[in-house]
Each structure stands twice: as structure tokens, then as C-alpha cells.
CSV table of C-alpha atoms in Angstrom, one decimal:
chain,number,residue,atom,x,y,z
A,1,UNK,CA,-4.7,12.7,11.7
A,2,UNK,CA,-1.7,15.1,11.8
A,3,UNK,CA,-0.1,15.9,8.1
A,4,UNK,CA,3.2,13.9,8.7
A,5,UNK,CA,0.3,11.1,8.9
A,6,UNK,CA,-1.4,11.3,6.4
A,7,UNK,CA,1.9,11.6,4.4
A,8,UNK,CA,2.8,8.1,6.0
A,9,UNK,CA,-0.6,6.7,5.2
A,10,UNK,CA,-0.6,8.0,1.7
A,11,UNK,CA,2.2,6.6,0.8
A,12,UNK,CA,2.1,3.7,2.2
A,13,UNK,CA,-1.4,2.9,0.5
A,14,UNK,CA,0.3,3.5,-2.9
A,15,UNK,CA,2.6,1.1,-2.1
A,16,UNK,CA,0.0,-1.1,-1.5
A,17,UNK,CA,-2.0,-0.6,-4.1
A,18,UNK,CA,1.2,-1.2,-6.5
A,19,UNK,CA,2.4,-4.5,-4.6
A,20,UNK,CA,-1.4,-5.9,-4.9
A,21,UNK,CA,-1.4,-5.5,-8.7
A,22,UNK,CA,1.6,-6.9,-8.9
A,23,UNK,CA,0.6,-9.7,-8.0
A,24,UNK,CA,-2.8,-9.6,-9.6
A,25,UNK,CA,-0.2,-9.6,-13.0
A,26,UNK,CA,-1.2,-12.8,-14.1
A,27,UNK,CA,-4.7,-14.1,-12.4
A,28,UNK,CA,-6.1,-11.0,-13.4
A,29,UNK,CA,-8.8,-11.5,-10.8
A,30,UNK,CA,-9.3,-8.0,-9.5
A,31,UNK,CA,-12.3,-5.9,-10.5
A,32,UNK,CA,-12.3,-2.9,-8.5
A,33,UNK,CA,-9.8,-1.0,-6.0
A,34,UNK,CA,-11.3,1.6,-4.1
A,35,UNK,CA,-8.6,3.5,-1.8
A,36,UNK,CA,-9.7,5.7,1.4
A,37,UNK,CA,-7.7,7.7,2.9
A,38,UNK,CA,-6.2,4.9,6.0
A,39,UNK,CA,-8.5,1.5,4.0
A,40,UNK,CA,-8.0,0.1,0.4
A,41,UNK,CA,-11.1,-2.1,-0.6
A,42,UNK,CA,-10.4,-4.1,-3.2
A,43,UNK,CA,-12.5,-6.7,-5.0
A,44,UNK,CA,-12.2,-9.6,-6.5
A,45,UNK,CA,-13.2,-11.8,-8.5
A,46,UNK,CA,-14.4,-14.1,-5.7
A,47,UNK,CA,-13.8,-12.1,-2.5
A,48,UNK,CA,-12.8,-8.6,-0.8
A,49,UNK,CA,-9.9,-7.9,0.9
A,50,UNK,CA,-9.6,-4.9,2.8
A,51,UNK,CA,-6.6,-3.1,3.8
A,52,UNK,CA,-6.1,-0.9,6.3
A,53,UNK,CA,-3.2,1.1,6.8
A,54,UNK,CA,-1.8,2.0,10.4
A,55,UNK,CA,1.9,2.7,10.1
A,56,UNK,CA,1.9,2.4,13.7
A,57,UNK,CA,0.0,0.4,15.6
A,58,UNK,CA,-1.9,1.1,18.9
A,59,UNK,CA,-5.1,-0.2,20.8
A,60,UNK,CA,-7.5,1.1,18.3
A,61,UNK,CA,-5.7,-1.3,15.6
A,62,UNK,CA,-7.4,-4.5,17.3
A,63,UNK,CA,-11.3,-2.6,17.1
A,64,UNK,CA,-10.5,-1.7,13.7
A,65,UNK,CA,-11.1,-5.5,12.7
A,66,UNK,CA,-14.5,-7.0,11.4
A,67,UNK,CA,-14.1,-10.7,12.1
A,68,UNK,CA,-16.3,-11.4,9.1
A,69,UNK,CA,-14.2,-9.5,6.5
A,70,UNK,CA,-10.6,-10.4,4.9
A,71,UNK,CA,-8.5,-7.7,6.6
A,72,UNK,CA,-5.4,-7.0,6.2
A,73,UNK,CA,-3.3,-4.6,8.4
A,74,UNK,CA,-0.4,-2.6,6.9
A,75,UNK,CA,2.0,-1.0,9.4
A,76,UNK,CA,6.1,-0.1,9.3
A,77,UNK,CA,8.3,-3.2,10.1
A,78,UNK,CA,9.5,-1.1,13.3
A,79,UNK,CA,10.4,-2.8,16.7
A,80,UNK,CA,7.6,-1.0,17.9
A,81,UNK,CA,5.0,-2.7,15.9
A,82,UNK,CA,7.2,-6.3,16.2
A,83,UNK,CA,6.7,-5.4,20.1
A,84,UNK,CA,2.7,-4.8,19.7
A,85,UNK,CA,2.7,-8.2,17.9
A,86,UNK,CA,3.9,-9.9,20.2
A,87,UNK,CA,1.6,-8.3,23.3
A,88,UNK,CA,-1.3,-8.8,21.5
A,89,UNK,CA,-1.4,-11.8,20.3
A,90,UNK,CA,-3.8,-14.0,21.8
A,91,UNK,CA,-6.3,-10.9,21.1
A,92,UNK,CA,-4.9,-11.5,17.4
A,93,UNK,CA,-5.3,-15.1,17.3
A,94,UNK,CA,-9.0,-14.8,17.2
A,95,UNK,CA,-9.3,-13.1,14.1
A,96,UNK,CA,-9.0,-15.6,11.3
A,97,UNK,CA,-9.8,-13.6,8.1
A,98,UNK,CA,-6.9,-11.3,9.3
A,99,UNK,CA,-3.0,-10.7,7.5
A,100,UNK,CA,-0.8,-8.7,9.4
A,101,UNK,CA,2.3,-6.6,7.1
A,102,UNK,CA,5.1,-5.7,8.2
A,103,UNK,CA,6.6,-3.3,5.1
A,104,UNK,CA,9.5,-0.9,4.7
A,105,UNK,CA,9.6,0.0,1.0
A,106,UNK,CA,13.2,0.8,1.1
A,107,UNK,CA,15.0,-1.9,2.9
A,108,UNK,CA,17.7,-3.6,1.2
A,109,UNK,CA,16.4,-7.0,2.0
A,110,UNK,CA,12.7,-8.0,1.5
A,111,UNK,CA,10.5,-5.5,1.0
A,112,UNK,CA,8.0,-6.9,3.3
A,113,UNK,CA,6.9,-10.1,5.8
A,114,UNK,CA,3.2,-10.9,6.9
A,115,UNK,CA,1.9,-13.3,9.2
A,116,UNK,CA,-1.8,-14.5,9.9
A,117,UNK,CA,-1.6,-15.1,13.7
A,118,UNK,CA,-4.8,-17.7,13.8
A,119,UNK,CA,-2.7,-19.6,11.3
A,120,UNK,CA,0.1,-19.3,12.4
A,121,UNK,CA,-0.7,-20.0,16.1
A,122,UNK,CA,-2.3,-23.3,14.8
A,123,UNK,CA,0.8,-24.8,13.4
A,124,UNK,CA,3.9,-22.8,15.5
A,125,UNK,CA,5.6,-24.3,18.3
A,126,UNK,CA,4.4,-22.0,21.0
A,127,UNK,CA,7.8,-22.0,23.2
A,128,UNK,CA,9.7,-20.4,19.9
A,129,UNK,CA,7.6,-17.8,18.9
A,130,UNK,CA,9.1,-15.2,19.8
A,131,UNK,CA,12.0,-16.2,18.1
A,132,UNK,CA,10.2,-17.4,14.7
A,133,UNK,CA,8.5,-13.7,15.0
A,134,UNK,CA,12.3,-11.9,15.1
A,135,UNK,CA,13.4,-14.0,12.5
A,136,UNK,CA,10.6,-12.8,10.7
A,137,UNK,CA,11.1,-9.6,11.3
A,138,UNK,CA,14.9,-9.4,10.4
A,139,UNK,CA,14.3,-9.8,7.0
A,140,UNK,CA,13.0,-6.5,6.4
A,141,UNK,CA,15.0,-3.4,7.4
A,142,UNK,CA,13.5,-1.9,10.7
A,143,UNK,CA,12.4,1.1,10.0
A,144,UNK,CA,10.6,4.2,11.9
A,145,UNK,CA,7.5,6.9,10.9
A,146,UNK,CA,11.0,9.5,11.3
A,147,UNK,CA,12.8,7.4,9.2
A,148,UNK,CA,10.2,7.2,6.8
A,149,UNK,CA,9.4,10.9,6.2
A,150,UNK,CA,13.4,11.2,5.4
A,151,UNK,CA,13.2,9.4,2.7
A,152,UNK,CA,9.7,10.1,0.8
């Protein structure tokens, strides 16, 4: 992994670990976080979710999966990345214990989208998903690995 990766990763796992104990603010059901250097296990009270962070994603992001564990996958809400989704997605549809995020800690909108393909491919209208999946998208500021290193 070159160093502007690792940078990328680091941060973005912070960010992650930040947003999931955010929300743990009230259930108070996590027991244990465990970060990695690109995976954040964390367990609780009833299950494990893992997260694994590839800011962009490539091939290698689809054998990354375990079909038997809750995964999610943390990448930059880049066209890029909206473009992979959409490629990929009846390889993605297969999987479902899997989240997908789309983040960009500094957009002015939301700070973040995610979608569960299996889900979602079992209640979407199939001839406007590629529009639900922009319109999705929108709602976070695009933003690039480039873009990113500017600003952290």
C-alpha cells in the first residue's frame, strides 16, 4: 500500500470508527472495536460487523467479501466508485450480509449514503436503477483520493 494510501485508509477508518459510536450513543451495544490497518471488527452485543476500508474500489473489493460475515465496504463517494457500483452489481447482489458506503467527510450535504445491493435489488424497480443509484449518490459531495489528501 503506497503512503498516500494508507493516509486515505487511516483516516477514513477513524471516521468510521467515530460515526459507528455515534450511533452506538444510546443502545450501547458494542463490546469491542478492533481496527486493522484497511478492516475495523467490531462486536456486538449480538453480532460482528466488519468493515473494510477501500477508498477506491477495484476487482479485488468483490474477493474481499466473506458471504457469511456482516461486511461492510467503506470507499469515497467518487464517480468512480458510483461507476464500479453500477458494473458490478449482479456480482454484488449475491452478497446479503453486505453494506456498501459511500462517504466524503467534508461534503456540505450528507456526510455519507449506503446501500445493501441484495436488498435493495429485491425491492427497486430494475429499469430506474441507475437513476435511484445517482440520486443516491448526489447527496454527498463527489469527492476524489486527490481531493481528499488536500484537505486532511
Amino acid at each position: 500500500m503506497t503512503e498516500k494510501k494508507e493516509v486515505i485508509v487511516k483516516f477514513l477508518r477513524e471516521w468510521v470508527v467515530g460515526y459507528v459510536k455515534h450511533k452506538d450513543i444510546l443502545t450501547k451495544n458494542i463490546t469491542n472495536i478492533k481496527e486493522e490497518q484497511d478492516r475495523i471488527v467490531i462486536e456486538f452485543k449480538d453480532k460482528e460487523q466488519v468493515f473494510l476500508i477501500r477508498p477506491t474500489a477495484d476487482d479485488s473489493f468483490i474477493q474481499g467479501i466473506n458471504k457469511d460475515k456482516n461486511i461492510g465496504i467503506v470507499m469515497l463517494n467518487s464517480k468512480e466508485n458510483l461507476d464500479f457500483l453500477m458494473n458490478k452489481w449482479n456480482k454484488l447482489i449475491k452478497f446479503d450480509k453486505l453494506t456498501i458506503f459511500f462517504v466524503n467527510p467534508f461534503s456540505e450535504l450528507e456526510k455519507k449514503w449506503f446501500i445493501s445491493p441484495y436488498v435493495h435489488n429485491k425491492i427497486c424497480d430494475k429499469d430506474s436503477l441507475k437513476l435511484g443509484l445517482k440520486t443516491m449518490f448526489e447527496t454527498v459531495e463527489s469527492i476524489t483520493e486527490e481531493e481528499l489528501m488536500k484537505r486532511i
